[in-house]
Short mmCIF file of C-alpha atoms and ligand atoms in Angstrom, two decimals:
data_model
loop_
_atom_site.label_atom_id
_atom_site.label_comp_id
_atom_site.label_asym_id
_atom_site.label_seq_id
_atom_site.Cartn_x
_atom_site.Cartn_y
_atom_site.Cartn_z
CA MET R 1 -64.62 2.05 -44.61
CA LYS R 2 -62.31 4.20 -46.12
CA ALA R 3 -62.68 5.19 -49.56
CA ILE R 4 -61.62 8.61 -51.91
CA ALA R 5 -64.63 10.61 -52.50
CA ILE R 6 -65.13 14.25 -54.08
CA THR R 7 -66.42 16.39 -51.72
CA GLY R 8 -67.99 18.96 -53.70
CA GLN R 9 -67.47 20.44 -57.03
CA GLY R 10 -63.85 21.83 -57.34
CA GLY R 11 -60.63 21.02 -58.01
CA LEU R 12 -57.97 18.72 -56.52
CA GLU R 13 -58.39 19.55 -52.68
CA LYS R 14 -61.66 18.35 -53.32
CA VAL R 15 -60.51 14.77 -53.65
CA GLN R 16 -60.58 13.25 -49.96
CA TYR R 17 -59.96 10.46 -48.39
CA VAL R 18 -62.60 9.96 -46.29
CA ASP R 19 -64.62 7.37 -43.78
CA VAL R 20 -67.71 6.30 -45.35
CA GLU R 21 -70.53 3.53 -44.64
CA ARG R 22 -70.17 0.00 -46.40
CA PRO R 23 -72.51 -0.28 -49.36
CA LYS R 24 -75.63 -2.81 -48.74
CA ILE R 25 -76.28 -5.34 -52.01
CA GLY R 26 -79.69 -6.20 -53.31
CA PRO R 27 -80.48 -9.21 -54.62
CA HIS R 28 -79.02 -9.45 -57.89
CA GLU R 29 -75.78 -7.74 -56.66
CA VAL R 30 -72.40 -8.55 -55.43
CA LEU R 31 -70.20 -6.70 -53.09
CA ILE R 32 -66.47 -6.60 -53.99
CA GLU R 33 -63.33 -6.37 -51.17
CA THR R 34 -61.52 -4.12 -53.35
CA ARG R 35 -57.97 -5.04 -54.17
CA ALA R 36 -56.89 -2.59 -56.84
CA VAL R 37 -58.40 0.29 -58.69
CA ALA R 38 -57.30 2.16 -61.67
CA LEU R 39 -58.17 6.02 -62.96
CA ASN R 40 -59.50 6.96 -65.87
CA HIS R 41 -60.24 10.33 -67.45
CA LEU R 42 -64.03 10.15 -66.29
CA ASP R 43 -62.66 10.77 -62.68
CA LEU R 44 -61.65 13.87 -63.52
CA PHE R 45 -64.50 14.84 -65.67
CA VAL R 46 -66.82 13.76 -62.24
CA ARG R 47 -65.06 15.65 -60.00
CA ASN R 48 -65.33 18.60 -62.37
CA ASN R 49 -68.74 18.57 -63.02
CA LEU R 50 -70.39 17.06 -59.93
CA ASP R 51 -73.17 19.62 -59.83
CA SER R 52 -73.95 19.25 -63.67
CA LEU R 53 -74.13 15.33 -62.53
CA LYS R 54 -76.29 16.22 -60.05
CA LEU R 55 -73.97 13.71 -57.75
CA VAL R 56 -74.27 14.12 -53.89
CA PRO R 57 -71.27 14.77 -52.23
CA PRO R 58 -69.29 13.01 -50.39
CA HIS R 59 -69.37 11.09 -53.83
CA ILE R 60 -67.31 7.97 -54.42
CA THR R 61 -65.75 7.89 -57.81
CA GLY R 62 -63.69 5.17 -59.76
CA ALA R 63 -65.12 3.07 -63.01
CA ASP R 64 -62.51 0.20 -62.90
CA GLY R 65 -61.93 -2.18 -60.09
CA ALA R 66 -60.72 -5.74 -59.22
CA GLY R 67 -61.22 -7.76 -55.72
CA VAL R 68 -62.52 -10.63 -54.01
CA VAL R 69 -66.17 -11.54 -53.75
CA ALA R 70 -67.17 -10.70 -50.11
CA GLU R 71 -71.08 -11.29 -50.27
CA VAL R 72 -73.69 -11.89 -52.93
CA GLY R 73 -77.19 -11.60 -52.98
CA SER R 74 -79.58 -13.89 -52.75
CA GLU R 75 -80.37 -14.07 -56.72
CA VAL R 76 -76.56 -14.38 -57.53
CA HIS R 77 -75.50 -17.27 -59.02
CA THR R 78 -72.87 -16.99 -61.22
CA VAL R 79 -69.80 -15.99 -58.61
CA LYS R 80 -69.45 -17.11 -55.11
CA ILE R 81 -68.06 -15.56 -52.46
CA GLY R 82 -63.62 -15.70 -52.26
CA ASP R 83 -63.78 -15.70 -56.34
CA ARG R 84 -61.35 -13.34 -57.53
CA VAL R 85 -62.81 -10.73 -59.96
CA LEU R 86 -62.95 -7.67 -62.04
CA ILE R 87 -65.97 -5.89 -63.41
CA ASN R 88 -67.25 -4.06 -66.56
CA PRO R 89 -67.82 -0.71 -65.74
CA GLY R 90 -70.84 -0.22 -67.94
CA LEU R 91 -74.19 0.00 -66.26
CA HIS R 92 -77.16 -1.31 -68.09
CA CYS R 93 -80.98 -1.46 -68.00
CA SER R 94 -81.62 -4.77 -69.92
CA VAL R 95 -85.05 -4.11 -70.94
CA CYS R 96 -84.98 -0.86 -73.77
CA GLU R 97 -84.82 -2.07 -76.99
CA PHE R 98 -80.61 -1.58 -77.02
CA CYS R 99 -80.27 -3.52 -74.30
CA GLN R 100 -82.52 -6.17 -75.86
CA ALA R 101 -80.57 -6.24 -79.49
CA GLY R 102 -77.31 -6.49 -77.08
CA GLU R 103 -75.96 -3.14 -77.18
CA GLN R 104 -75.50 -2.28 -73.78
CA SER R 105 -73.67 0.58 -74.41
CA LEU R 106 -76.51 2.34 -76.36
CA CYS R 107 -78.77 1.63 -73.39
CA ALA R 108 -81.09 4.47 -73.01
CA ARG R 109 -80.12 4.49 -69.27
CA PHE R 110 -76.63 3.71 -69.77
CA GLY R 111 -74.31 4.39 -67.15
CA ILE R 112 -70.50 4.14 -65.72
CA MET R 113 -69.13 2.67 -62.27
CA GLY R 114 -68.42 6.47 -60.49
CA GLU R 115 -70.09 8.47 -62.81
CA THR R 116 -73.70 7.60 -62.62
CA CYS R 117 -73.42 5.78 -59.04
CA SER R 118 -70.96 5.21 -56.40
CA GLY R 119 -67.67 3.62 -57.61
CA THR R 120 -64.75 1.58 -57.07
CA PHE R 121 -62.44 4.01 -54.91
CA ALA R 122 -62.90 2.53 -51.41
CA GLU R 123 -62.68 -0.91 -49.38
CA TYR R 124 -65.95 -2.44 -51.04
CA PHE R 125 -68.01 -1.47 -53.73
CA LYS R 126 -71.02 -3.13 -55.26
CA VAL R 127 -72.25 -4.05 -58.96
CA PRO R 128 -74.63 -6.36 -60.63
CA GLN R 129 -73.44 -9.56 -61.12
CA ALA R 130 -73.99 -9.51 -64.79
CA ASN R 131 -70.78 -7.06 -64.99
CA VAL R 132 -68.40 -9.37 -62.54
CA HIS R 133 -66.11 -11.59 -64.61
CA PRO R 134 -63.15 -13.34 -63.26
CA VAL R 135 -59.59 -12.30 -63.28
CA PRO R 136 -57.45 -13.66 -66.30
CA GLU R 137 -54.96 -16.20 -64.86
CA GLY R 138 -51.36 -14.33 -64.66
CA PHE R 139 -52.86 -10.89 -63.52
CA SER R 140 -51.92 -8.91 -60.84
CA TRP R 141 -54.36 -7.06 -58.61
CA GLU R 142 -53.30 -4.03 -60.44
CA GLU R 143 -53.41 -5.36 -63.96
CA ALA R 144 -57.00 -6.57 -63.66
CA ALA R 145 -58.04 -3.59 -62.25
CA ALA R 146 -56.33 -1.30 -64.99
CA PHE R 147 -57.54 -2.72 -68.44
CA PRO R 148 -61.65 -3.43 -68.28
CA LEU R 149 -62.78 -0.10 -68.91
CA VAL R 150 -59.74 1.79 -71.92
CA PHE R 151 -59.72 -2.13 -73.31
CA VAL R 152 -63.23 -2.38 -74.12
CA THR R 153 -63.50 0.84 -75.16
CA ALA R 154 -60.44 0.39 -77.67
CA TRP R 155 -62.17 -3.24 -78.51
CA ARG R 156 -65.75 -1.71 -79.98
CA MET R 157 -63.80 0.73 -81.99
CA LEU R 158 -61.16 -1.17 -83.72
CA ILE R 159 -63.23 -4.46 -84.15
CA SER R 160 -66.70 -3.37 -84.09
CA LYS R 161 -66.43 0.03 -85.86
CA ALA R 162 -63.48 0.50 -87.67
CA ALA R 163 -63.32 -3.22 -88.53
CA ILE R 164 -59.54 -3.16 -88.49
CA LYS R 165 -57.20 -5.72 -90.83
CA PRO R 166 -54.15 -7.15 -90.62
CA GLY R 167 -51.91 -4.85 -92.63
CA GLU R 168 -53.40 -1.80 -92.60
CA ASP R 169 -51.47 1.32 -91.47
CA MET R 170 -53.25 3.34 -88.34
CA LEU R 171 -52.58 6.72 -86.73
CA ILE R 172 -53.17 6.96 -82.78
CA LEU R 173 -53.29 10.21 -81.45
CA GLY R 174 -51.82 11.43 -77.79
CA ILE R 175 -50.10 8.01 -76.94
CA GLY R 176 -49.57 7.45 -73.02
CA GLY R 177 -53.82 8.05 -72.26
CA GLY R 178 -55.19 4.43 -71.01
CA VAL R 179 -57.30 4.10 -74.33
CA ALA R 180 -54.64 4.96 -76.68
CA THR R 181 -52.01 2.81 -75.12
CA ALA R 182 -54.26 -0.11 -75.22
CA VAL R 183 -55.45 0.53 -79.00
CA LEU R 184 -51.63 0.51 -79.74
CA GLN R 185 -51.40 -2.82 -77.69
CA ILE R 186 -54.47 -4.70 -79.74
CA VAL R 187 -53.36 -3.40 -83.28
CA LYS R 188 -49.90 -4.62 -82.69
CA ALA R 189 -51.21 -7.93 -81.27
CA ILE R 190 -53.31 -8.03 -84.62
CA GLY R 191 -50.45 -6.97 -87.05
CA LEU R 192 -51.25 -3.55 -88.12
CA ARG R 193 -48.28 -0.85 -88.87
CA ALA R 194 -49.09 1.67 -86.05
CA PHE R 195 -48.20 5.75 -85.76
CA VAL R 196 -48.43 7.47 -83.07
CA THR R 197 -48.44 11.19 -81.67
CA SER R 198 -47.45 12.75 -78.33
CA SER R 199 -46.03 16.22 -77.04
CA SER R 200 -43.49 14.39 -75.33
CA ASP R 201 -40.42 12.55 -76.65
CA ASP R 202 -40.15 10.29 -73.69
CA LYS R 203 -43.69 8.91 -74.26
CA LEU R 204 -42.90 8.45 -77.95
CA GLN R 205 -39.72 6.20 -77.06
CA GLN R 206 -41.96 4.52 -74.78
CA ALA R 207 -44.53 3.74 -77.35
CA GLN R 208 -42.10 2.36 -79.62
CA THR R 209 -41.16 -0.28 -76.90
CA LEU R 210 -44.62 -1.37 -77.35
CA GLY R 211 -44.15 -1.76 -80.99
CA ALA R 212 -45.08 1.39 -82.70
CA ASP R 213 -43.65 1.76 -85.84
CA ALA R 214 -42.98 5.61 -85.63
CA GLY R 215 -43.61 8.57 -83.12
CA ILE R 216 -44.23 12.24 -83.97
CA ASN R 217 -43.86 15.03 -81.88
CA TYR R 218 -46.90 17.12 -82.83
CA THR R 219 -45.12 20.08 -80.89
CA THR R 220 -42.57 20.54 -83.50
CA GLN R 221 -43.64 18.24 -86.09
CA ASP R 222 -46.96 18.52 -88.76
CA PHE R 223 -48.38 15.29 -88.31
CA ALA R 224 -50.89 15.17 -91.17
CA ARG R 225 -47.28 16.13 -93.18
CA GLU R 226 -45.43 13.41 -91.55
CA ILE R 227 -47.91 11.02 -91.93
CA ARG R 228 -48.01 11.62 -95.79
CA THR R 229 -44.33 11.27 -95.91
CA LEU R 230 -44.60 8.00 -93.80
CA THR R 231 -47.07 6.37 -96.22
CA ASN R 232 -45.28 7.25 -99.09
CA ARG R 233 -48.14 9.99 -99.35
CA ARG R 234 -51.00 7.30 -99.27
CA GLY R 235 -52.23 8.18 -95.64
CA VAL R 236 -53.27 5.59 -93.09
CA ASP R 237 -56.50 3.54 -93.30
CA VAL R 238 -57.35 4.32 -89.53
CA VAL R 239 -57.46 6.98 -87.35
CA VAL R 240 -58.08 7.03 -83.40
CA ASP R 241 -58.46 10.61 -82.02
CA SER R 242 -59.80 10.79 -78.66
CA VAL R 243 -58.50 14.24 -78.49
CA GLY R 244 -60.28 16.44 -80.86
CA GLY R 245 -59.89 20.28 -80.57
CA ASP R 246 -57.32 21.31 -83.34
CA SER R 247 -56.27 17.71 -83.93
CA TYR R 248 -59.21 16.78 -85.46
CA ALA R 249 -59.11 18.36 -89.18
CA LYS R 250 -55.40 16.95 -89.38
CA SER R 251 -56.46 13.85 -88.52
CA LEU R 252 -59.29 13.36 -91.17
CA ALA R 253 -56.20 14.96 -93.20
CA THR R 254 -53.86 12.14 -92.84
CA LEU R 255 -56.67 9.68 -93.88
CA VAL R 256 -56.38 7.35 -97.25
CA LYS R 257 -59.51 8.02 -99.36
CA GLY R 258 -62.10 5.69 -98.02
CA GLY R 259 -60.40 5.86 -94.78
CA ARG R 260 -61.95 5.54 -91.57
CA LEU R 261 -61.19 7.70 -88.15
CA VAL R 262 -62.88 6.82 -84.76
CA THR R 263 -63.27 8.92 -81.52
CA CYS R 264 -64.20 8.10 -78.07
CA GLY R 265 -63.51 11.45 -76.09
CA ALA R 266 -62.51 14.98 -76.87
CA THR R 267 -59.76 15.85 -74.53
CA ALA R 268 -58.91 19.23 -76.29
CA GLY R 269 -62.15 19.95 -76.76
CA PRO R 270 -65.71 18.65 -78.39
CA ARG R 271 -66.14 21.23 -80.77
CA PRO R 272 -63.52 21.43 -83.13
CA GLN R 273 -63.19 22.26 -86.96
CA THR R 274 -64.34 20.22 -89.12
CA ASP R 275 -63.65 19.78 -93.10
CA LEU R 276 -66.75 18.36 -94.72
CA ALA R 277 -65.54 18.27 -98.34
CA ARG R 278 -62.90 16.24 -97.21
CA ILE R 279 -65.23 13.78 -95.70
CA PHE R 280 -67.27 13.30 -98.64
CA TRP R 281 -64.76 14.03 -101.42
CA ASN R 282 -62.79 10.96 -99.67
CA GLN R 283 -65.77 9.24 -98.89
CA LEU R 284 -64.38 9.00 -95.34
CA SER R 285 -66.29 7.50 -92.56
CA VAL R 286 -66.54 9.01 -89.22
CA PHE R 287 -67.51 6.58 -86.11
CA GLY R 288 -68.52 7.64 -82.73
CA SER R 289 -68.10 4.76 -79.77
CA THR R 290 -68.22 4.72 -76.12
CA MET R 291 -67.28 1.85 -73.99
CA GLY R 292 -68.52 -1.43 -75.46
CA ASN R 293 -71.33 -4.24 -75.18
CA MET R 294 -71.28 -7.48 -73.31
CA ARG R 295 -70.37 -9.26 -75.91
CA GLU R 296 -67.33 -7.23 -76.54
CA PHE R 297 -66.42 -7.36 -72.99
CA ALA R 298 -66.27 -11.26 -73.34
CA GLU R 299 -64.41 -11.16 -76.75
CA MET R 300 -61.68 -8.37 -75.47
CA LEU R 301 -61.51 -10.31 -72.30
CA ASN R 302 -60.99 -13.47 -74.06
CA PHE R 303 -58.34 -11.76 -76.29
CA VAL R 304 -56.19 -10.29 -73.53
CA ARG R 305 -56.03 -13.70 -71.76
CA LYS R 306 -55.29 -15.96 -75.06
CA ARG R 307 -52.70 -12.87 -76.33
CA GLY R 308 -51.17 -12.83 -73.07
CA VAL R 309 -51.54 -8.74 -73.37
CA LYS R 310 -51.43 -7.12 -69.84
CA PRO R 311 -52.03 -3.37 -69.63
CA VAL R 312 -49.27 -0.89 -69.45
CA ILE R 313 -49.02 0.59 -65.59
CA ASP R 314 -47.63 4.01 -65.32
CA GLN R 315 -47.52 4.42 -61.40
CA VAL R 316 -49.54 2.43 -58.20
CA PHE R 317 -50.47 4.54 -55.19
CA PRO R 318 -51.92 3.68 -51.97
CA LEU R 319 -55.90 4.45 -51.62
CA ALA R 320 -54.83 7.01 -49.23
CA ASP R 321 -52.77 8.50 -52.09
CA GLY R 322 -55.77 9.00 -54.28
CA ALA R 323 -55.35 13.05 -54.54
CA LYS R 324 -51.67 12.60 -55.89
CA ALA R 325 -52.72 9.98 -58.36
CA PHE R 326 -55.55 12.46 -59.62
CA ALA R 327 -52.56 15.50 -59.62
CA ARG R 328 -50.67 13.15 -61.93
CA MET R 329 -53.29 12.17 -64.43
CA GLU R 330 -54.59 16.24 -64.60
CA ALA R 331 -50.88 16.67 -65.44
CA GLY R 332 -50.85 14.45 -68.07
CA LYS R 333 -48.06 12.69 -67.34
CA GLN R 334 -48.54 9.30 -67.25
CA PHE R 335 -48.02 6.52 -69.68
CA GLY R 336 -50.40 4.28 -69.18
CA LYS R 337 -52.44 3.68 -66.31
CA ILE R 338 -52.61 4.95 -62.66
CA VAL R 339 -53.47 2.53 -60.48
CA LEU R 340 -54.44 2.75 -56.62
CA LYS R 341 -53.70 -0.22 -54.27
CA VAL R 342 -56.41 -0.59 -51.90
CA SER R 343 -55.79 -3.82 -49.90
CA ASP R 344 -53.26 -7.16 -50.30
CA GLY R 345 -55.74 -8.69 -48.86
CA ALA R 346 -53.41 -9.62 -45.32
ZN1 LIG T 401 -81.13 -0.65 -71.65
#
């Protein structure tokens, strides 16, 4: 079968369209004939860290995917051949104390499709049956592939960690990225006021069409000062910062007393300067969050289906052009999700 694989530690030249063997499934696994897959920052991370992740090339990356069930293992009873499905990309052991408590994303052996095992960027991929969910009605294959990882990540941050409430003010850093865009869509559906930052005026404008209440270009404006102005010096209740780096201390400075900051990534660097005096004096809460548990995934799916929230798709490439898709993500040009179309089923 055809696949996009990382053929060694390195740059874009290591993202190649290759022939590999179709995966063989175990008794609790499902084989999916892929229709569409979506890129995440994780795929760049895997490509850049193949050696330290101890992955053997050619390694198929890809966390998100949707398609038709092609084969089921002997112990699979929840799905059948021909079902239209998408996947929860988080992999867990089911037996550790965290899994037993229903906190699968805290699993001692937590993994993600494409990072800790072979991923979705291929004509077929396999997953445990617990990770397979039906595609919501009215969703195209591209939409079904595009939302699971970023929406479950956003959901856990907003609902389980920050516990957002309608009417609150929120700041979202780096709009355009998949998680930031999902966060904006969820908070606008719930009824918060949302401010966003970007280095691109185009992205700020696109965010406003999605409901953002104001956009701040952080290359020409001090976003902490702008937030003070926009909130009559009060500050926002919640910041979602998946950027880190130099923005982090400023993110803390935008919060109201008792405010909450949630982080799920550090695209500008994981060891920023911080401001402990501000954290204790203003009694701020800082939450870390990764992916989501099975309950949150189901809740998020339900929300998306009921509210008709669909992911923003930036661009769709054929699977063979996987390297072009990687280049677009690496350049940070995207607004929303970059998708690879694998097959239309014909
Ligand atoms: Zn576990």
